[in-house]
Amino acid sequence: MTNGTNAEVTGDMAAGMPYRGGEKETLRASLDRHRDAVLWKLEGLADEQLRRPMTPSGTSLLGLVKHLASVEYGWFAETFGGEVEEFWFDPYKDEDMRADQGETTAQIVEFYGRARAASDAVITRVPLEGLGRPSWRDHEVSLRWVLVHMIEETARHAGHMDVVRELIDGATGDHPRG
């Protein structure tokens, strides 16, 4: 429990949480917090563990990272005219939900890093009220809406990853404890 002292707020600010920040800064920090949790879920595991299907539908840690990368590219870069790399898979056939044998862990993690960078460039360039139109929708969306949607999407899948990681080795939480 905190008592609201300036020292505690300063400490929280140093940890990257802008408790007194503007709307865009706050939304971006929330998205980054969940993105970082996604990557933390991969730490310390062997390649076989990262791609091991842990549910009847085939959910794996690495497959979820690949999916999140593809949706970041779609919602941010494609929707708002940013730079989108050519995919080697078809996300419309759920090929973004699994890590295939020809794909390396490094390849998928780097893909997620590039997607984040492309998304961050859009977030920096486009105002919250700025409108874009995803190619798969028949209406425009604001950057504000996309930020909220991607916070939800990333948090949802980070939660899935939390369960999958716990099933693999018992690790839980959204960041390392220590």
PDB file of C-alpha atoms in Angstrom:
ATOM      1  CA  MET A   1       0.000   0.000   0.000  1.00  0.00           C
ATOM      2  CA  THR A   2       1.344   3.431  -0.873  1.00  0.00           C
ATOM      3  CA  ASN A   3       0.810   6.675   0.950  1.00  0.00           C
ATOM      4  CA  GLY A   4       1.222   8.889  -2.118  1.00  0.00           C
ATOM      5  CA  THR A   5       4.537  10.484  -1.196  1.00  0.00           C
ATOM      6  CA  ASN A   6       6.577  12.194  -3.880  1.00  0.00           C
ATOM      7  CA  ALA A   7       9.366   9.646  -3.429  1.00  0.00           C
ATOM      8  CA  GLU A   8       7.013   6.827  -4.388  1.00  0.00           C
ATOM      9  CA  VAL A   9       5.691   8.705  -7.412  1.00  0.00           C
ATOM     10  CA  THR A  10       9.240   9.539  -8.516  1.00  0.00           C
ATOM     11  CA  GLY A  11      10.207   5.884  -8.141  1.00  0.00           C
ATOM     12  CA  ASP A  12       7.218   4.824 -10.238  1.00  0.00           C
ATOM     13  CA  MET A  13       8.082   7.389 -12.882  1.00  0.00           C
ATOM     14  CA  ALA A  14      11.598   5.995 -13.021  1.00  0.00           C
ATOM     15  CA  ALA A  15      10.101   2.547 -13.668  1.00  0.00           C
ATOM     16  CA  GLY A  16       8.447   3.897 -16.833  1.00  0.00           C
ATOM     17  CA  MET A  17       4.937   4.437 -15.554  1.00  0.00           C
ATOM     18  CA  PRO A  18       3.797   8.018 -16.195  1.00  0.00           C
ATOM     19  CA  TYR A  19       1.217   8.338 -13.439  1.00  0.00           C
ATOM     20  CA  ARG A  20       0.920  12.041 -14.214  1.00  0.00           C
ATOM     21  CA  GLY A  21       1.458  11.775 -17.957  1.00  0.00           C
ATOM     22  CA  GLY A  22      -0.782  12.734 -20.809  1.00  0.00           C
ATOM     23  CA  GLU A  23      -3.213  10.368 -22.484  1.00  0.00           C
ATOM     24  CA  LYS A  24      -0.941   9.213 -25.306  1.00  0.00           C
ATOM     25  CA  GLU A  25       2.017   8.739 -22.983  1.00  0.00           C
ATOM     26  CA  THR A  26      -0.129   6.745 -20.550  1.00  0.00           C
ATOM     27  CA  LEU A  27      -1.606   4.507 -23.248  1.00  0.00           C
ATOM     28  CA  ARG A  28       1.837   3.882 -24.739  1.00  0.00           C
ATOM     29  CA  ALA A  29       3.314   3.010 -21.330  1.00  0.00           C
ATOM     30  CA  SER A  30       0.483   0.559 -20.678  1.00  0.00           C
ATOM     31  CA  LEU A  31       1.028  -1.117 -24.040  1.00  0.00           C
ATOM     32  CA  ASP A  32       4.779  -1.305 -23.430  1.00  0.00           C
ATOM     33  CA  ARG A  33       4.243  -2.854 -20.001  1.00  0.00           C
ATOM     34  CA  HIS A  34       2.237  -5.698 -21.533  1.00  0.00           C
ATOM     35  CA  ARG A  35       4.641  -6.051 -24.471  1.00  0.00           C
ATOM     36  CA  ASP A  36       7.521  -6.433 -22.021  1.00  0.00           C
ATOM     37  CA  ALA A  37       5.579  -9.072 -20.072  1.00  0.00           C
ATOM     38  CA  VAL A  38       5.132 -11.017 -23.318  1.00  0.00           C
ATOM     39  CA  LEU A  39       8.888 -11.085 -23.866  1.00  0.00           C
ATOM     40  CA  TRP A  40       9.601 -11.943 -20.238  1.00  0.00           C
ATOM     41  CA  LYS A  41       7.431 -15.052 -20.603  1.00  0.00           C
ATOM     42  CA  LEU A  42      10.031 -16.411 -23.056  1.00  0.00           C
ATOM     43  CA  GLU A  43      13.080 -15.923 -20.848  1.00  0.00           C
ATOM     44  CA  GLY A  44      14.974 -18.955 -19.629  1.00  0.00           C
ATOM     45  CA  LEU A  45      13.096 -21.560 -21.655  1.00  0.00           C
ATOM     46  CA  ALA A  46      14.464 -23.976 -24.225  1.00  0.00           C
ATOM     47  CA  ASP A  47      13.301 -23.777 -27.828  1.00  0.00           C
ATOM     48  CA  GLU A  48      11.187 -26.928 -27.427  1.00  0.00           C
ATOM     49  CA  GLN A  49       9.381 -25.382 -24.449  1.00  0.00           C
ATOM     50  CA  LEU A  50       8.717 -22.131 -26.336  1.00  0.00           C
ATOM     51  CA  ARG A  51       7.022 -23.908 -29.241  1.00  0.00           C
ATOM     52  CA  ARG A  52       5.335 -26.697 -27.248  1.00  0.00           C
ATOM     53  CA  PRO A  53       1.549 -26.676 -27.803  1.00  0.00           C
ATOM     54  CA  MET A  54      -0.042 -26.505 -24.357  1.00  0.00           C
ATOM     55  CA  THR A  55      -3.743 -26.451 -25.224  1.00  0.00           C
ATOM     56  CA  PRO A  56      -5.953 -28.550 -27.498  1.00  0.00           C
ATOM     57  CA  SER A  57      -6.006 -25.629 -29.978  1.00  0.00           C
ATOM     58  CA  GLY A  58      -2.194 -25.661 -30.143  1.00  0.00           C
ATOM     59  CA  THR A  59      -1.379 -22.507 -28.168  1.00  0.00           C
ATOM     60  CA  SER A  60       2.343 -22.035 -27.598  1.00  0.00           C
ATOM     61  CA  LEU A  61       4.394 -19.168 -26.226  1.00  0.00           C
ATOM     62  CA  LEU A  62       6.210 -18.550 -29.494  1.00  0.00           C
ATOM     63  CA  GLY A  63       2.998 -18.782 -31.532  1.00  0.00           C
ATOM     64  CA  LEU A  64       1.432 -16.058 -29.393  1.00  0.00           C
ATOM     65  CA  VAL A  65       4.443 -13.773 -29.936  1.00  0.00           C
ATOM     66  CA  LYS A  66       4.220 -14.322 -33.702  1.00  0.00           C
ATOM     67  CA  HIS A  67       0.495 -13.505 -33.603  1.00  0.00           C
ATOM     68  CA  LEU A  68       1.030 -10.335 -31.591  1.00  0.00           C
ATOM     69  CA  ALA A  69       3.676  -9.177 -34.071  1.00  0.00           C
ATOM     70  CA  SER A  70       1.346  -9.659 -37.012  1.00  0.00           C
ATOM     71  CA  VAL A  71      -1.555  -7.824 -35.360  1.00  0.00           C
ATOM     72  CA  GLU A  72       0.706  -4.924 -34.342  1.00  0.00           C
ATOM     73  CA  TYR A  73       1.740  -4.535 -37.965  1.00  0.00           C
ATOM     74  CA  GLY A  74      -1.884  -4.705 -39.083  1.00  0.00           C
ATOM     75  CA  TRP A  75      -3.499  -2.382 -36.579  1.00  0.00           C
ATOM     76  CA  PHE A  76      -0.772   0.232 -36.441  1.00  0.00           C
ATOM     77  CA  ALA A  77       1.426   0.214 -39.538  1.00  0.00           C
ATOM     78  CA  GLU A  78      -1.027  -0.978 -42.185  1.00  0.00           C
ATOM     79  CA  THR A  79      -3.953   1.014 -40.805  1.00  0.00           C
ATOM     80  CA  PHE A  80      -2.052   4.299 -40.594  1.00  0.00           C
ATOM     81  CA  GLY A  81       0.256   4.035 -43.618  1.00  0.00           C
ATOM     82  CA  GLY A  82       3.356   2.901 -41.783  1.00  0.00           C
ATOM     83  CA  GLU A  83       6.040   0.533 -42.955  1.00  0.00           C
ATOM     84  CA  VAL A  84       4.925  -3.112 -43.030  1.00  0.00           C
ATOM     85  CA  GLU A  85       7.294  -5.926 -43.901  1.00  0.00           C
ATOM     86  CA  GLU A  86       6.181  -8.797 -46.081  1.00  0.00           C
ATOM     87  CA  PHE A  87       5.068 -11.784 -44.008  1.00  0.00           C
ATOM     88  CA  TRP A  88       6.320 -15.294 -44.759  1.00  0.00           C
ATOM     89  CA  PHE A  89       3.002 -16.713 -43.492  1.00  0.00           C
ATOM     90  CA  ASP A  90      -0.704 -16.020 -43.959  1.00  0.00           C
ATOM     91  CA  PRO A  91      -2.297 -14.554 -40.813  1.00  0.00           C
ATOM     92  CA  TYR A  92      -5.763 -14.970 -42.345  1.00  0.00           C
ATOM     93  CA  LYS A  93      -5.257 -18.740 -42.214  1.00  0.00           C
ATOM     94  CA  ASP A  94      -4.133 -18.616 -38.553  1.00  0.00           C
ATOM     95  CA  GLU A  95      -0.548 -19.291 -39.622  1.00  0.00           C
ATOM     96  CA  ASP A  96       0.444 -16.497 -37.233  1.00  0.00           C
ATOM     97  CA  MET A  97      -0.725 -18.565 -34.251  1.00  0.00           C
ATOM     98  CA  ARG A  98       1.983 -21.212 -34.420  1.00  0.00           C
ATOM     99  CA  ALA A  99       5.732 -21.404 -34.712  1.00  0.00           C
ATOM    100  CA  ASP A 100       6.564 -23.695 -37.589  1.00  0.00           C
ATOM    101  CA  GLN A 101       9.689 -25.855 -37.568  1.00  0.00           C
ATOM    102  CA  GLY A 102      11.419 -23.689 -40.179  1.00  0.00           C
ATOM    103  CA  GLU A 103      11.067 -20.614 -37.975  1.00  0.00           C
ATOM    104  CA  THR A 104      13.631 -19.927 -35.302  1.00  0.00           C
ATOM    105  CA  THR A 105      12.937 -18.418 -31.927  1.00  0.00           C
ATOM    106  CA  ALA A 106      15.259 -15.534 -32.803  1.00  0.00           C
ATOM    107  CA  GLN A 107      13.383 -14.942 -36.067  1.00  0.00           C
ATOM    108  CA  ILE A 108      10.034 -14.635 -34.289  1.00  0.00           C
ATOM    109  CA  VAL A 109      11.352 -12.495 -31.419  1.00  0.00           C
ATOM    110  CA  GLU A 110      13.097 -10.181 -33.908  1.00  0.00           C
ATOM    111  CA  PHE A 111       9.878 -10.023 -35.958  1.00  0.00           C
ATOM    112  CA  TYR A 112       8.050  -8.890 -32.808  1.00  0.00           C
ATOM    113  CA  GLY A 113      10.755  -6.281 -32.189  1.00  0.00           C
ATOM    114  CA  ARG A 114      10.383  -4.905 -35.730  1.00  0.00           C
ATOM    115  CA  ALA A 115       6.594  -4.847 -35.389  1.00  0.00           C
ATOM    116  CA  ARG A 116       6.904  -2.922 -32.136  1.00  0.00           C
ATOM    117  CA  ALA A 117       9.283  -0.427 -33.749  1.00  0.00           C
ATOM    118  CA  ALA A 118       6.948   0.071 -36.736  1.00  0.00           C
ATOM    119  CA  SER A 119       3.998   0.520 -34.364  1.00  0.00           C
ATOM    120  CA  ASP A 120       5.936   2.955 -32.182  1.00  0.00           C
ATOM    121  CA  ALA A 121       6.770   5.059 -35.255  1.00  0.00           C
ATOM    122  CA  VAL A 122       3.039   5.313 -36.008  1.00  0.00           C
ATOM    123  CA  ILE A 123       2.205   6.136 -32.384  1.00  0.00           C
ATOM    124  CA  THR A 124       4.798   8.927 -32.450  1.00  0.00           C
ATOM    125  CA  ARG A 125       3.671  10.337 -35.815  1.00  0.00           C
ATOM    126  CA  VAL A 126      -0.135  10.087 -35.633  1.00  0.00           C
ATOM    127  CA  PRO A 127      -2.252  12.117 -33.186  1.00  0.00           C
ATOM    128  CA  LEU A 128      -4.697  10.219 -30.973  1.00  0.00           C
ATOM    129  CA  GLU A 129      -7.586  11.596 -33.037  1.00  0.00           C
ATOM    130  CA  GLY A 130      -5.876  10.588 -36.304  1.00  0.00           C
ATOM    131  CA  LEU A 131      -7.911   8.215 -38.452  1.00  0.00           C
ATOM    132  CA  GLY A 132      -6.831   5.180 -40.437  1.00  0.00           C
ATOM    133  CA  ARG A 133      -8.653   2.392 -42.221  1.00  0.00           C
ATOM    134  CA  PRO A 134      -7.648  -1.238 -41.825  1.00  0.00           C
ATOM    135  CA  SER A 135      -7.878  -3.108 -45.140  1.00  0.00           C
ATOM    136  CA  TRP A 136     -10.021  -5.790 -43.498  1.00  0.00           C
ATOM    137  CA  ARG A 137     -12.649  -3.354 -42.141  1.00  0.00           C
ATOM    138  CA  ASP A 138     -15.214  -1.134 -43.804  1.00  0.00           C
ATOM    139  CA  HIS A 139     -14.741   1.813 -41.443  1.00  0.00           C
ATOM    140  CA  GLU A 140     -12.072   4.102 -40.079  1.00  0.00           C
ATOM    141  CA  VAL A 141     -10.614   3.874 -36.586  1.00  0.00           C
ATOM    142  CA  SER A 142      -8.762   6.415 -34.482  1.00  0.00           C
ATOM    143  CA  LEU A 143      -5.271   5.859 -33.141  1.00  0.00           C
ATOM    144  CA  ARG A 144      -6.798   6.167 -29.653  1.00  0.00           C
ATOM    145  CA  TRP A 145      -9.126   3.237 -30.394  1.00  0.00           C
ATOM    146  CA  VAL A 146      -6.265   1.161 -31.815  1.00  0.00           C
ATOM    147  CA  LEU A 147      -4.082   1.829 -28.763  1.00  0.00           C
ATOM    148  CA  VAL A 148      -6.848   0.704 -26.417  1.00  0.00           C
ATOM    149  CA  HIS A 149      -7.585  -2.318 -28.611  1.00  0.00           C
ATOM    150  CA  MET A 150      -3.922  -3.358 -28.713  1.00  0.00           C
ATOM    151  CA  ILE A 151      -3.560  -2.931 -24.956  1.00  0.00           C
ATOM    152  CA  GLU A 152      -6.519  -5.317 -24.598  1.00  0.00           C
ATOM    153  CA  GLU A 153      -5.151  -7.745 -27.216  1.00  0.00           C
ATOM    154  CA  THR A 154      -1.654  -7.782 -25.759  1.00  0.00           C
ATOM    155  CA  ALA A 155      -2.879  -8.114 -22.163  1.00  0.00           C
ATOM    156  CA  ARG A 156      -5.233 -10.938 -23.152  1.00  0.00           C
ATOM    157  CA  HIS A 157      -2.465 -12.901 -24.825  1.00  0.00           C
ATOM    158  CA  ALA A 158       0.005 -12.094 -22.042  1.00  0.00           C
ATOM    159  CA  GLY A 159      -2.539 -13.737 -19.736  1.00  0.00           C
ATOM    160  CA  HIS A 160      -2.636 -16.781 -21.985  1.00  0.00           C
ATOM    161  CA  MET A 161       1.153 -16.810 -21.895  1.00  0.00           C
ATOM    162  CA  ASP A 162       1.084 -16.637 -18.103  1.00  0.00           C
ATOM    163  CA  VAL A 163      -0.997 -19.817 -17.959  1.00  0.00           C
ATOM    164  CA  VAL A 164       1.118 -21.582 -20.587  1.00  0.00           C
ATOM    165  CA  ARG A 165       4.338 -20.599 -18.813  1.00  0.00           C
ATOM    166  CA  GLU A 166       2.980 -21.807 -15.477  1.00  0.00           C
ATOM    167  CA  LEU A 167       2.132 -25.164 -17.059  1.00  0.00           C
ATOM    168  CA  ILE A 168       5.668 -25.442 -18.426  1.00  0.00           C
ATOM    169  CA  ASP A 169       7.751 -24.508 -15.388  1.00  0.00           C
ATOM    170  CA  GLY A 170       5.577 -22.892 -12.722  1.00  0.00           C
ATOM    171  CA  ALA A 171       6.691 -19.283 -13.403  1.00  0.00           C
ATOM    172  CA  THR A 172       3.893 -16.715 -13.013  1.00  0.00           C
ATOM    173  CA  GLY A 173       3.465 -12.960 -12.967  1.00  0.00           C
ATOM    174  CA  ASP A 174       4.078 -10.085 -15.314  1.00  0.00           C
ATOM    175  CA  HIS A 175       7.721  -9.478 -14.470  1.00  0.00           C
ATOM    176  CA  PRO A 176      10.615 -11.234 -12.770  1.00  0.00           C
ATOM    177  CA  ARG A 177      10.403 -11.263  -8.983  1.00  0.00           C
ATOM    178  CA  GLY A 178      13.483 -10.499  -7.079  1.00  0.00           C
TER     179      GLY A 178
END
